[in-house]
PDB file of C-alpha atoms and ligand atoms in Angstrom:
ATOM      1  CA  MET A 256     135.642 125.318  60.250  1.00 72.00           C
ATOM      2  CA  LYS A 257     134.516 126.446  63.690  1.00 78.00           C
ATOM      3  CA  THR A 258     132.328 123.486  64.538  1.00 79.00           C
ATOM      4  CA  ASN A 259     131.685 120.025  63.133  1.00 87.00           C
ATOM      5  CA  GLN A 260     127.939 119.917  63.290  1.00 93.00           C
ATOM      6  CA  VAL A 261     124.952 122.215  63.413  1.00 96.00           C
ATOM      7  CA  THR A 262     121.146 121.943  63.290  1.00 97.00           C
ATOM      8  CA  VAL A 263     119.010 124.776  61.948  1.00 98.00           C
ATOM      9  CA  ARG A 264     115.285 125.446  61.505  1.00 98.00           C
ATOM     10  CA  ILE A 265     113.856 127.280  58.529  1.00 98.00           C
ATOM     11  CA  PRO A 266     110.253 128.484  58.200  1.00 98.00           C
ATOM     12  CA  ALA A 267     107.744 127.876  55.432  1.00 98.00           C
ATOM     13  CA  THR A 268     106.725 131.078  53.648  1.00 98.00           C
ATOM     14  CA  THR A 269     103.702 132.380  51.781  1.00 98.00           C
ATOM     15  CA  ALA A 270     104.557 134.858  49.030  1.00 98.00           C
ATOM     16  CA  ASN A 271     102.905 137.476  46.804  1.00 98.00           C
ATOM     17  CA  LEU A 272      99.971 138.013  49.272  1.00 98.00           C
ATOM     18  CA  GLY A 273      97.810 138.758  46.211  1.00 98.00           C
ATOM     19  CA  PRO A 274      99.131 141.861  44.437  1.00 98.00           C
ATOM     20  CA  GLY A 275     102.794 141.714  45.530  1.00 98.00           C
ATOM     21  CA  TYR A 276     104.101 139.382  42.847  1.00 97.00           C
ATOM     22  CA  ASP A 277     107.798 138.651  43.532  1.00 96.00           C
ATOM     23  CA  CYS A 278     107.944 141.531  46.066  1.00 97.00           C
ATOM     24  CA  ILE A 279     106.609 140.294  49.412  1.00 98.00           C
ATOM     25  CA  GLY A 280     106.587 137.169  51.541  1.00 98.00           C
ATOM     26  CA  MET A 281     105.694 136.138  55.070  1.00 98.00           C
ATOM     27  CA  ALA A 282     107.397 133.578  57.298  1.00 98.00           C
ATOM     28  CA  LEU A 283     105.075 131.045  58.942  1.00 98.00           C
ATOM     29  CA  ASP A 284     105.238 129.077  62.162  1.00 98.00           C
ATOM     30  CA  TRP A 285     105.886 125.883  60.168  1.00 98.00           C
ATOM     31  CA  TRP A 286     109.405 124.477  60.092  1.00 98.00           C
ATOM     32  CA  ASN A 287     111.916 122.300  58.292  1.00 98.00           C
ATOM     33  CA  GLU A 288     114.978 121.200  60.240  1.00 98.00           C
ATOM     34  CA  ILE A 289     118.385 120.572  58.673  1.00 98.00           C
ATOM     35  CA  SER A 290     121.443 119.051  60.359  1.00 97.00           C
ATOM     36  CA  ILE A 291     124.852 119.402  58.724  1.00 96.00           C
ATOM     37  CA  LYS A 292     127.947 117.472  59.762  1.00 95.00           C
ATOM     38  CA  VAL A 293     131.430 117.848  58.293  1.00 93.00           C
ATOM     39  CA  SER A 294     132.308 114.436  56.915  1.00 93.00           C
ATOM     40  CA  ASP A 295     134.791 112.464  54.780  1.00 91.00           C
ATOM     41  CA  ARG A 296     132.218 111.691  52.140  1.00 93.00           C
ATOM     42  CA  PRO A 297     128.995 113.326  50.955  1.00 95.00           C
ATOM     43  CA  ASN A 298     125.682 112.024  52.250  1.00 96.00           C
ATOM     44  CA  VAL A 299     122.079 113.284  52.165  1.00 97.00           C
ATOM     45  CA  SER A 300     119.181 111.753  54.130  1.00 97.00           C
ATOM     46  CA  ILE A 301     115.623 113.048  53.968  1.00 98.00           C
ATOM     47  CA  ILE A 302     112.855 112.302  56.426  1.00 98.00           C
ATOM     48  CA  GLY A 303     109.310 113.503  55.702  1.00 98.00           C
ATOM     49  CA  GLU A 304     108.202 115.594  52.722  1.00 97.00           C
ATOM     50  CA  GLY A 305     110.109 114.805  49.544  1.00 96.00           C
ATOM     51  CA  SER A 306     111.823 111.718  50.965  1.00 96.00           C
ATOM     52  CA  SER A 307     110.884 109.688  47.906  1.00 95.00           C
ATOM     53  CA  ASP A 308     111.302 112.496  45.318  1.00 94.00           C
ATOM     54  CA  LEU A 309     114.318 114.587  46.243  1.00 96.00           C
ATOM     55  CA  SER A 310     117.883 113.790  45.214  1.00 95.00           C
ATOM     56  CA  LEU A 311     120.071 112.128  47.834  1.00 96.00           C
ATOM     57  CA  THR A 312     123.291 112.931  46.019  1.00 94.00           C
ATOM     58  CA  GLU A 313     125.471 116.028  45.770  1.00 95.00           C
ATOM     59  CA  ASP A 314     122.984 117.672  43.410  1.00 96.00           C
ATOM     60  CA  ASN A 315     120.423 117.896  46.256  1.00 97.00           C
ATOM     61  CA  LEU A 316     119.441 121.577  46.614  1.00 98.00           C
ATOM     62  CA  VAL A 317     120.352 121.790  50.327  1.00 98.00           C
ATOM     63  CA  TYR A 318     123.709 120.168  49.597  1.00 98.00           C
ATOM     64  CA  ARG A 319     124.457 122.399  46.589  1.00 97.00           C
ATOM     65  CA  SER A 320     123.489 125.533  48.529  1.00 98.00           C
ATOM     66  CA  ALA A 321     125.671 124.578  51.493  1.00 97.00           C
ATOM     67  CA  ARG A 322     128.594 123.884  49.140  1.00 96.00           C
ATOM     68  CA  GLU A 323     128.086 127.248  47.465  1.00 96.00           C
ATOM     69  CA  LEU A 324     128.445 128.961  50.837  1.00 97.00           C
ATOM     70  CA  LEU A 325     131.566 126.939  51.670  1.00 96.00           C
ATOM     71  CA  LYS A 326     133.082 127.907  48.303  1.00 95.00           C
ATOM     72  CA  ARG A 327     132.406 131.583  49.002  1.00 94.00           C
ATOM     73  CA  VAL A 328     134.269 131.422  52.291  1.00 93.00           C
ATOM     74  CA  LYS A 329     136.968 129.124  50.879  1.00 89.00           C
ATOM     75  CA  GLU A 330     136.195 126.267  53.257  1.00 86.00           C
ATOM     76  CA  ASP A 331     135.168 123.689  50.678  1.00 83.00           C
ATOM     77  CA  SER A 332     137.862 121.074  51.169  1.00 83.00           C
ATOM     78  CA  GLN A 333     135.562 118.671  53.053  1.00 84.00           C
ATOM     79  CA  SER A 334     132.298 116.918  52.304  1.00 93.00           C
ATOM     80  CA  LEU A 335     129.039 117.202  54.219  1.00 96.00           C
ATOM     81  CA  ASP A 336     126.643 114.751  55.771  1.00 97.00           C
ATOM     82  CA  ILE A 337     123.180 116.351  55.655  1.00 98.00           C
ATOM     83  CA  THR A 338     119.938 115.202  57.276  1.00 98.00           C
ATOM     84  CA  CYS A 339     116.696 117.022  56.421  1.00 98.00           C
ATOM     85  CA  HIS A 340     113.517 116.683  58.478  1.00 98.00           C
ATOM     86  CA  ASN A 341     110.998 118.177  56.062  1.00 98.00           C
ATOM     87  CA  THR A 342     107.457 119.175  56.977  1.00 98.00           C
ATOM     88  CA  ILE A 343     106.942 121.790  54.220  1.00 98.00           C
ATOM     89  CA  PRO A 344     105.262 120.121  51.217  1.00 98.00           C
ATOM     90  CA  LEU A 345     106.979 120.468  47.855  1.00 98.00           C
ATOM     91  CA  ALA A 346     105.630 122.421  44.883  1.00 97.00           C
ATOM     92  CA  ARG A 347     102.674 123.880  46.800  1.00 98.00           C
ATOM     93  CA  GLY A 348     103.806 127.543  46.918  1.00 98.00           C
ATOM     94  CA  LEU A 349     105.022 127.315  50.514  1.00 98.00           C
ATOM     95  CA  GLY A 350     108.688 128.071  49.953  1.00 98.00           C
ATOM     96  CA  SER A 351     110.106 124.541  50.153  1.00 98.00           C
ATOM     97  CA  SER A 352     112.933 125.355  47.734  1.00 97.00           C
ATOM     98  CA  ALA A 353     113.655 128.659  49.510  1.00 98.00           C
ATOM     99  CA  ALA A 354     113.799 126.695  52.788  1.00 98.00           C
ATOM    100  CA  ALA A 355     116.258 124.239  51.205  1.00 98.00           C
ATOM    101  CA  ILE A 356     118.508 127.019  49.886  1.00 98.00           C
ATOM    102  CA  VAL A 357     118.366 129.202  52.986  1.00 98.00           C
ATOM    103  CA  GLY A 358     118.738 126.154  55.253  1.00 98.00           C
ATOM    104  CA  GLY A 359     121.794 124.934  53.341  1.00 98.00           C
ATOM    105  CA  ILE A 360     123.634 128.251  53.354  1.00 98.00           C
ATOM    106  CA  PHE A 361     122.575 129.238  56.878  1.00 98.00           C
ATOM    107  CA  ALA A 362     123.740 125.911  58.340  1.00 98.00           C
ATOM    108  CA  ALA A 363     126.999 125.927  56.367  1.00 97.00           C
ATOM    109  CA  ASN A 364     127.669 129.497  57.490  1.00 97.00           C
ATOM    110  CA  ALA A 365     127.106 128.485  61.121  1.00 96.00           C
ATOM    111  CA  VAL A 366     129.546 125.582  60.726  1.00 94.00           C
ATOM    112  CA  CYS A 367     132.162 128.086  59.489  1.00 94.00           C
ATOM    113  CA  GLY A 368     131.627 130.491  62.388  1.00 93.00           C
ATOM    114  CA  ASP A 369     129.250 132.919  60.637  1.00 95.00           C
ATOM    115  CA  LEU A 370     131.740 134.332  58.134  1.00 95.00           C
ATOM    116  CA  LEU A 371     128.958 135.889  56.009  1.00 97.00           C
ATOM    117  CA  ASP A 372     126.549 138.446  57.461  1.00 96.00           C
ATOM    118  CA  GLN A 373     122.770 138.461  56.889  1.00 95.00           C
ATOM    119  CA  ASP A 374     122.949 140.730  53.818  1.00 94.00           C
ATOM    120  CA  GLU A 375     125.540 138.499  52.199  1.00 95.00           C
ATOM    121  CA  LEU A 376     123.480 135.393  52.990  1.00 97.00           C
ATOM    122  CA  LEU A 377     120.425 137.005  51.432  1.00 96.00           C
ATOM    123  CA  ASP A 378     122.317 137.986  48.260  1.00 94.00           C
ATOM    124  CA  LEU A 379     123.644 134.443  47.927  1.00 96.00           C
ATOM    125  CA  ALA A 380     120.212 132.859  48.549  1.00 96.00           C
ATOM    126  CA  VAL A 381     118.625 135.099  45.890  1.00 95.00           C
ATOM    127  CA  GLU A 382     121.435 134.302  43.460  1.00 94.00           C
ATOM    128  CA  ILE A 383     120.655 130.588  43.845  1.00 95.00           C
ATOM    129  CA  GLU A 384     116.824 130.866  43.930  1.00 91.00           C
ATOM    130  CA  GLY A 385     116.363 133.524  41.232  1.00 87.00           C
ATOM    131  CA  HIS A 386     113.586 135.475  42.980  1.00 84.00           C
ATOM    132  CA  CYS A 387     113.611 136.981  46.440  1.00 89.00           C
ATOM    133  CA  ASP A 388     110.164 136.863  47.990  1.00 96.00           C
ATOM    134  CA  ASN A 389     110.387 133.470  49.714  1.00 97.00           C
ATOM    135  CA  VAL A 390     114.080 133.497  50.641  1.00 97.00           C
ATOM    136  CA  ALA A 391     113.940 136.873  52.440  1.00 97.00           C
ATOM    137  CA  PRO A 392     111.302 135.888  55.041  1.00 98.00           C
ATOM    138  CA  ALA A 393     112.726 132.342  55.238  1.00 98.00           C
ATOM    139  CA  LEU A 394     116.024 133.887  56.344  1.00 98.00           C
ATOM    140  CA  LEU A 395     114.862 136.925  58.309  1.00 98.00           C
ATOM    141  CA  GLY A 396     111.372 135.957  59.513  1.00 98.00           C
ATOM    142  CA  GLY A 397     108.345 138.256  59.608  1.00 98.00           C
ATOM    143  CA  CYS A 398     106.710 139.839  56.594  1.00 98.00           C
ATOM    144  CA  GLN A 399     109.311 141.213  54.197  1.00 98.00           C
ATOM    145  CA  ILE A 400     108.988 143.528  51.209  1.00 98.00           C
ATOM    146  CA  VAL A 401     111.926 142.704  49.020  1.00 96.00           C
ATOM    147  CA  VAL A 402     113.375 144.387  45.936  1.00 95.00           C
ATOM    148  CA  LYS A 403     116.474 143.942  43.833  1.00 91.00           C
ATOM    149  CA  ASP A 404     118.490 146.948  42.754  1.00 90.00           C
ATOM    150  CA  GLY A 405     121.061 145.678  40.302  1.00 88.00           C
ATOM    151  CA  GLU A 406     122.529 142.641  42.028  1.00 83.00           C
ATOM    152  CA  LYS A 407     121.824 143.928  45.539  1.00 88.00           C
ATOM    153  CA  VAL A 408     118.736 142.794  47.468  1.00 92.00           C
ATOM    154  CA  PHE A 409     116.937 145.197  49.803  1.00 95.00           C
ATOM    155  CA  CYS A 410     114.365 144.202  52.423  1.00 96.00           C
ATOM    156  CA  SER A 411     111.889 146.178  54.431  1.00 97.00           C
ATOM    157  CA  ALA A 412     110.012 144.442  57.259  1.00 98.00           C
ATOM    158  CA  VAL A 413     106.272 145.099  57.453  1.00 98.00           C
ATOM    159  CA  ASN A 414     105.056 145.582  60.993  1.00 97.00           C
ATOM    160  CA  LEU A 415     102.119 143.255  61.693  1.00 97.00           C
ATOM    161  CA  ALA A 416      99.856 145.218  63.998  1.00 91.00           C
ATOM    162  CA  ASN A 417      97.329 142.430  64.565  1.00 90.00           C
ATOM    163  CA  ASP A 418      97.484 138.880  65.738  1.00 94.00           C
ATOM    164  CA  ILE A 419      96.262 137.149  62.586  1.00 97.00           C
ATOM    165  CA  ASP A 420      95.583 133.495  61.858  1.00 98.00           C
ATOM    166  CA  VAL A 421      96.919 132.111  58.607  1.00 98.00           C
ATOM    167  CA  ILE A 422      94.728 129.395  57.109  1.00 98.00           C
ATOM    168  CA  ILE A 423      96.238 127.418  54.275  1.00 98.00           C
ATOM    169  CA  PHE A 424      94.474 124.933  52.047  1.00 98.00           C
ATOM    170  CA  VAL A 425      97.190 122.666  50.622  1.00 98.00           C
ATOM    171  CA  PRO A 426      95.885 120.693  47.610  1.00 98.00           C
ATOM    172  CA  ASP A 427      97.176 117.158  47.101  1.00 98.00           C
ATOM    173  CA  GLN A 428      98.097 118.214  43.585  1.00 96.00           C
ATOM    174  CA  PRO A 429     101.372 120.089  43.142  1.00 97.00           C
ATOM    175  CA  MET A 430     101.690 123.090  40.824  1.00 97.00           C
ATOM    176  CA  SER A 431     104.745 124.039  38.833  1.00 95.00           C
ATOM    177  CA  THR A 432     105.998 127.560  39.584  1.00 93.00           C
ATOM    178  CA  LYS A 433     107.978 127.463  36.341  1.00 94.00           C
ATOM    179  CA  GLU A 434     104.914 126.527  34.296  1.00 96.00           C
ATOM    180  CA  GLY A 435     102.836 129.201  36.053  1.00 96.00           C
ATOM    181  CA  ARG A 436     105.447 131.892  35.470  1.00 96.00           C
ATOM    182  CA  ALA A 437     105.639 130.917  31.792  1.00 97.00           C
ATOM    183  CA  LEU A 438     101.931 131.783  31.453  1.00 97.00           C
ATOM    184  CA  LEU A 439     102.430 135.397  32.558  1.00 97.00           C
ATOM    185  CA  PRO A 440     102.416 138.025  29.806  1.00 97.00           C
ATOM    186  CA  LYS A 441     105.607 139.998  29.176  1.00 96.00           C
ATOM    187  CA  GLU A 442     103.657 143.248  29.221  1.00 97.00           C
ATOM    188  CA  ILE A 443     100.638 144.442  31.191  1.00 97.00           C
ATOM    189  CA  SER A 444      98.239 147.337  30.711  1.00 98.00           C
ATOM    190  CA  ARG A 445      98.509 150.596  32.637  1.00 98.00           C
ATOM    191  CA  ASP A 446      95.106 149.792  34.183  1.00 98.00           C
ATOM    192  CA  ASP A 447      96.387 146.512  35.584  1.00 98.00           C
ATOM    193  CA  ALA A 448      99.580 148.152  36.864  1.00 98.00           C
ATOM    194  CA  VAL A 449      97.521 150.810  38.672  1.00 98.00           C
ATOM    195  CA  TYR A 450      95.176 148.110  40.014  1.00 98.00           C
ATOM    196  CA  ASN A 451      98.106 146.235  41.612  1.00 98.00           C
ATOM    197  CA  ILE A 452     100.215 149.199  42.768  1.00 98.00           C
ATOM    198  CA  GLY A 453      97.274 150.684  44.686  1.00 98.00           C
ATOM    199  CA  ARG A 454      96.376 147.366  46.256  1.00 98.00           C
ATOM    200  CA  PHE A 455      99.953 146.565  47.212  1.00 98.00           C
ATOM    201  CA  GLY A 456     100.331 149.898  49.018  1.00 98.00           C
ATOM    202  CA  MET A 457      96.993 149.418  50.728  1.00 98.00           C
ATOM    203  CA  LEU A 458      97.845 145.837  51.732  1.00 98.00           C
ATOM    204  CA  VAL A 459     101.064 146.917  53.456  1.00 98.00           C
ATOM    205  CA  ASN A 460      99.357 149.863  55.105  1.00 97.00           C
ATOM    206  CA  SER A 461      96.514 147.640  56.358  1.00 97.00           C
ATOM    207  CA  LEU A 462      98.845 145.064  57.867  1.00 97.00           C
ATOM    208  CA  SER A 463     101.018 147.670  59.569  1.00 97.00           C
ATOM    209  CA  SER A 464      98.238 149.956  60.769  1.00 96.00           C
ATOM    210  CA  GLY A 465      95.927 147.200  61.919  1.00 94.00           C
ATOM    211  CA  ASN A 466      93.087 148.616  59.842  1.00 93.00           C
ATOM    212  CA  LEU A 467      92.313 145.286  58.231  1.00 95.00           C
ATOM    213  CA  GLU A 468      88.973 146.048  56.523  1.00 92.00           C
ATOM    214  CA  SER A 469      90.619 146.910  53.218  1.00 93.00           C
ATOM    215  CA  LEU A 470      92.436 143.555  52.995  1.00 96.00           C
ATOM    216  CA  SER A 471      89.482 141.958  51.243  1.00 94.00           C
ATOM    217  CA  ILE A 472      90.114 144.168  48.219  1.00 96.00           C
ATOM    218  CA  SER A 473      93.837 144.784  48.701  1.00 97.00           C
ATOM    219  CA  THR A 474      94.667 141.057  48.429  1.00 98.00           C
ATOM    220  CA  ARG A 475      93.229 141.000  44.897  1.00 98.00           C
ATOM    221  CA  ASP A 476      95.538 140.732  41.936  1.00 98.00           C
ATOM    222  CA  ARG A 477      95.718 141.158  38.174  1.00 98.00           C
ATOM    223  CA  LEU A 478      99.407 140.432  37.654  1.00 98.00           C
ATOM    224  CA  HIS A 479      99.658 136.673  38.069  1.00 98.00           C
ATOM    225  CA  GLN A 480      96.622 134.937  39.626  1.00 98.00           C
ATOM    226  CA  PRO A 481      94.287 135.316  36.615  1.00 97.00           C
ATOM    227  CA  TYR A 482      96.919 133.743  34.323  1.00 98.00           C
ATOM    228  CA  ARG A 483      97.731 130.945  36.749  1.00 98.00           C
ATOM    229  CA  GLU A 484      94.035 130.063  36.840  1.00 97.00           C
ATOM    230  CA  LYS A 485      94.598 128.390  33.475  1.00 96.00           C
ATOM    231  CA  ILE A 486      96.476 125.573  35.204  1.00 96.00           C
ATOM    232  CA  PHE A 487      94.595 125.830  38.510  1.00 97.00           C
ATOM    233  CA  PRO A 488      91.003 126.952  37.853  1.00 96.00           C
ATOM    234  CA  ALA A 489      89.924 125.908  41.373  1.00 97.00           C
ATOM    235  CA  MET A 490      91.841 128.786  42.985  1.00 97.00           C
ATOM    236  CA  LYS A 491      89.113 131.376  42.496  1.00 97.00           C
ATOM    237  CA  TYR A 492      86.460 129.172  44.112  1.00 98.00           C
ATOM    238  CA  ILE A 493      88.669 128.416  47.123  1.00 98.00           C
ATOM    239  CA  ILE A 494      89.558 132.111  47.520  1.00 98.00           C
ATOM    240  CA  ARG A 495      85.887 133.080  47.213  1.00 98.00           C
ATOM    241  CA  SER A 496      84.772 130.505  49.773  1.00 98.00           C
ATOM    242  CA  ALA A 497      87.406 131.778  52.246  1.00 98.00           C
ATOM    243  CA  ASN A 498      86.209 135.364  51.822  1.00 97.00           C
ATOM    244  CA  ASN A 499      82.539 134.353  52.043  1.00 97.00           C
ATOM    245  CA  ALA A 500      83.230 132.442  55.256  1.00 98.00           C
ATOM    246  CA  GLY A 501      84.767 135.498  56.929  1.00 97.00           C
ATOM    247  CA  ALA A 502      88.438 135.651  55.908  1.00 98.00           C
ATOM    248  CA  ILE A 503      89.826 139.189  55.902  1.00 97.00           C
ATOM    249  CA  GLY A 504      91.703 138.370  52.682  1.00 97.00           C
ATOM    250  CA  ALA A 505      92.736 135.362  50.590  1.00 98.00           C
ATOM    251  CA  PHE A 506      95.133 134.692  47.711  1.00 98.00           C
ATOM    252  CA  LEU A 507      97.183 132.066  45.874  1.00 98.00           C
ATOM    253  CA  SER A 508     100.232 131.230  48.007  1.00 98.00           C
ATOM    254  CA  GLY A 509     103.343 132.012  45.930  1.00 98.00           C
ATOM    255  CA  GLY A 510     103.164 130.056  42.707  1.00 97.00           C
ATOM    256  CA  GLY A 511     100.448 127.708  44.129  1.00 95.00           C
ATOM    257  CA  SER A 512      98.795 125.356  44.488  1.00 97.00           C
ATOM    258  CA  SER A 513      98.092 126.320  48.110  1.00 98.00           C
ATOM    259  CA  VAL A 514      95.595 129.044  48.898  1.00 98.00           C
ATOM    260  CA  THR A 515      96.228 131.249  51.943  1.00 98.00           C
ATOM    261  CA  ALA A 516      93.571 133.122  53.909  1.00 98.00           C
ATOM    262  CA  PHE A 517      94.071 135.619  56.735  1.00 98.00           C
ATOM    263  CA  ALA A 518      91.574 135.751  59.596  1.00 98.00           C
ATOM    264  CA  THR A 519      91.016 137.310  62.995  1.00 97.00           C
ATOM    265  CA  SER A 520      87.983 135.120  63.829  1.00 97.00           C
ATOM    266  CA  ARG A 521      85.989 132.148  62.437  1.00 97.00           C
ATOM    267  CA  THR A 522      89.296 130.450  61.626  1.00 98.00           C
ATOM    268  CA  MET A 523      88.086 126.850  61.692  1.00 98.00           C
ATOM    269  CA  THR A 524      84.922 127.682  59.737  1.00 98.00           C
ATOM    270  CA  ILE A 525      86.959 129.410  57.032  1.00 98.00           C
ATOM    271  CA  GLY A 526      89.280 126.414  56.779  1.00 98.00           C
ATOM    272  CA  TYR A 527      86.342 124.020  56.647  1.00 98.00           C
ATOM    273  CA  GLU A 528      84.639 126.038  53.883  1.00 98.00           C
ATOM    274  CA  MET A 529      87.847 126.212  51.817  1.00 98.00           C
ATOM    275  CA  ALA A 530      88.379 122.444  52.089  1.00 98.00           C
ATOM    276  CA  ASP A 531      84.702 121.723  51.438  1.00 98.00           C
ATOM    277  CA  VAL A 532      84.475 123.716  48.212  1.00 98.00           C
ATOM    278  CA  ALA A 533      87.808 122.273  47.036  1.00 98.00           C
ATOM    279  CA  ASP A 534      86.547 118.765  47.706  1.00 97.00           C
ATOM    280  CA  LYS A 535      83.298 119.453  45.824  1.00 97.00           C
ATOM    281  CA  ILE A 536      85.238 120.518  42.720  1.00 96.00           C
ATOM    282  CA  GLY A 537      87.541 117.528  42.889  1.00 97.00           C
ATOM    283  CA  ILE A 538      90.598 119.072  44.576  1.00 97.00           C
ATOM    284  CA  PRO A 539      91.334 117.047  47.703  1.00 97.00           C
ATOM    285  CA  GLY A 540      93.877 118.469  50.114  1.00 98.00           C
ATOM    286  CA  ALA A 541      94.803 119.256  53.695  1.00 98.00           C
ATOM    287  CA  LEU A 542      94.355 122.261  55.944  1.00 98.00           C
ATOM    288  CA  LYS A 543      97.095 123.980  57.881  1.00 98.00           C
ATOM    289  CA  ILE A 544      96.216 126.592  60.486  1.00 98.00           C
ATOM    290  CA  THR A 545      99.221 128.614  61.527  1.00 98.00           C
ATOM    291  CA  LYS A 546     100.505 132.121  62.350  1.00 98.00           C
ATOM    292  CA  PRO A 547     103.112 134.462  60.935  1.00 98.00           C
ATOM    293  CA  SER A 548     106.527 133.827  62.478  1.00 98.00           C
ATOM    294  CA  MET A 549     108.679 136.765  63.477  1.00 98.00           C
ATOM    295  CA  LEU A 550     111.544 134.314  63.832  1.00 98.00           C
ATOM    296  CA  GLY A 551     113.418 133.348  60.685  1.00 98.00           C
ATOM    297  CA  SER A 552     116.175 130.755  60.249  1.00 98.00           C
ATOM    298  CA  HIS A 553     117.971 129.929  63.463  1.00 97.00           C
ATOM    299  CA  VAL A 554     120.365 127.476  65.006  1.00 97.00           C
ATOM    300  CA  VAL A 555     118.965 124.828  67.324  1.00 94.00           C
ATOM    301  CA  ILE A 556     121.042 123.193  70.037  1.00 73.00           C
ATOM    302  CA  ASN A 557     119.483 120.619  72.350  1.00 61.00           C
ATOM    303  CA  ASP A 558     116.047 121.770  71.190  1.00 55.00           C
ATOM    304  CA  LYS A 559     116.747 125.323  72.331  1.00 55.00           C
ATOM    305  CA  GLU A 560     116.612 128.001  69.680  1.00 53.00           C
ATOM    306  CA  LEU A 561     119.850 129.820  70.305  1.00 48.00           C
ATOM    307  CA  LYS A 562     120.260 132.520  67.730  1.00 48.00           C
ATOM    308  CA  GLN A 563     118.817 134.070  64.607  1.00 49.00           C
TER     309      GLN A 563
HETATM  310  N1  LIG B 675     106.772 135.128  43.521  1.00 66.20           N
HETATM  311  C1  LIG B 675     106.997 133.778  43.095  1.00 66.20           C
HETATM  312  C2  LIG B 675     105.968 133.439  42.032  1.00 66.20           C
HETATM  313  C3  LIG B 675     106.835 132.870  44.270  1.00 66.20           C
HETATM  314  O1  LIG B 675     104.841 133.911  42.134  1.00 66.20           O
HETATM  315  O2  LIG B 675     106.309 132.736  41.086  1.00 66.20           O
HETATM  316  C4  LIG B 675     107.133 131.443  44.001  1.00 66.20           C
HETATM  317  O3  LIG B 675     106.843 130.683  45.149  1.00 66.20           O
END
């Protein structure tokens, strides 16, 4: 071990961006903080989101992920004392489990003197999480296209040409990603494949060129949102109200239940309209107005962000 203690920050993420199911995610300026100390006996403390739901034993996801990293680098003879300051709500499609996994392995790697490089960290995070679209931006920051080729994970960062606001309506009700994924058909029609491929290409091109007009159609989806509506019918009304109020695009965030809208103006109005329609159909929740974060996971020392 190179050091006894480290604190890291990990961003929330919004994934899929409409048509990019399991292939794209964006880091947000919204952070969890994890401190890891080498210790004689295991301990987990949680402050904030999940403090009354998450495990405080060695099966805690941050703890397990950190241990997995230590095993990889053959430094697993000691226990860890972990403190999580969580602000990312759980089971709302905002990458809370990706933040736990990435935070655990990133902090443990820092404690060991960065024995694994970024590619190895990403492969390990994907191995633990199962899909890549939240863990890649949580680790690397920015907007990341991510694909798996065999066991290897490849990322490509999307340049964001414009300064966009990210408006997120976070329902009080959680939504199970597992349940949502179970609703998706094993096969899709050629029409639906063409619908999504075209929109995904256009979405990436819009974000990187700054020609944002096409986002209103290129954030539409036929691969997962229509099926997930079965367990969250309100999503289409919240998406529609965001678009009607002036959003440049809106979609279900990851596996839900949050809905994300992008905007270059009228930000507060869009947020108000999303929350208002949700309230009228019996879906109370909270609004978060944020921005994409180019910074991914990083070590914090004395409140100064020292490295990525
Ligand atoms: N791409 C994943 C899904 C994201 O849609 O299930 C989960 O947050």
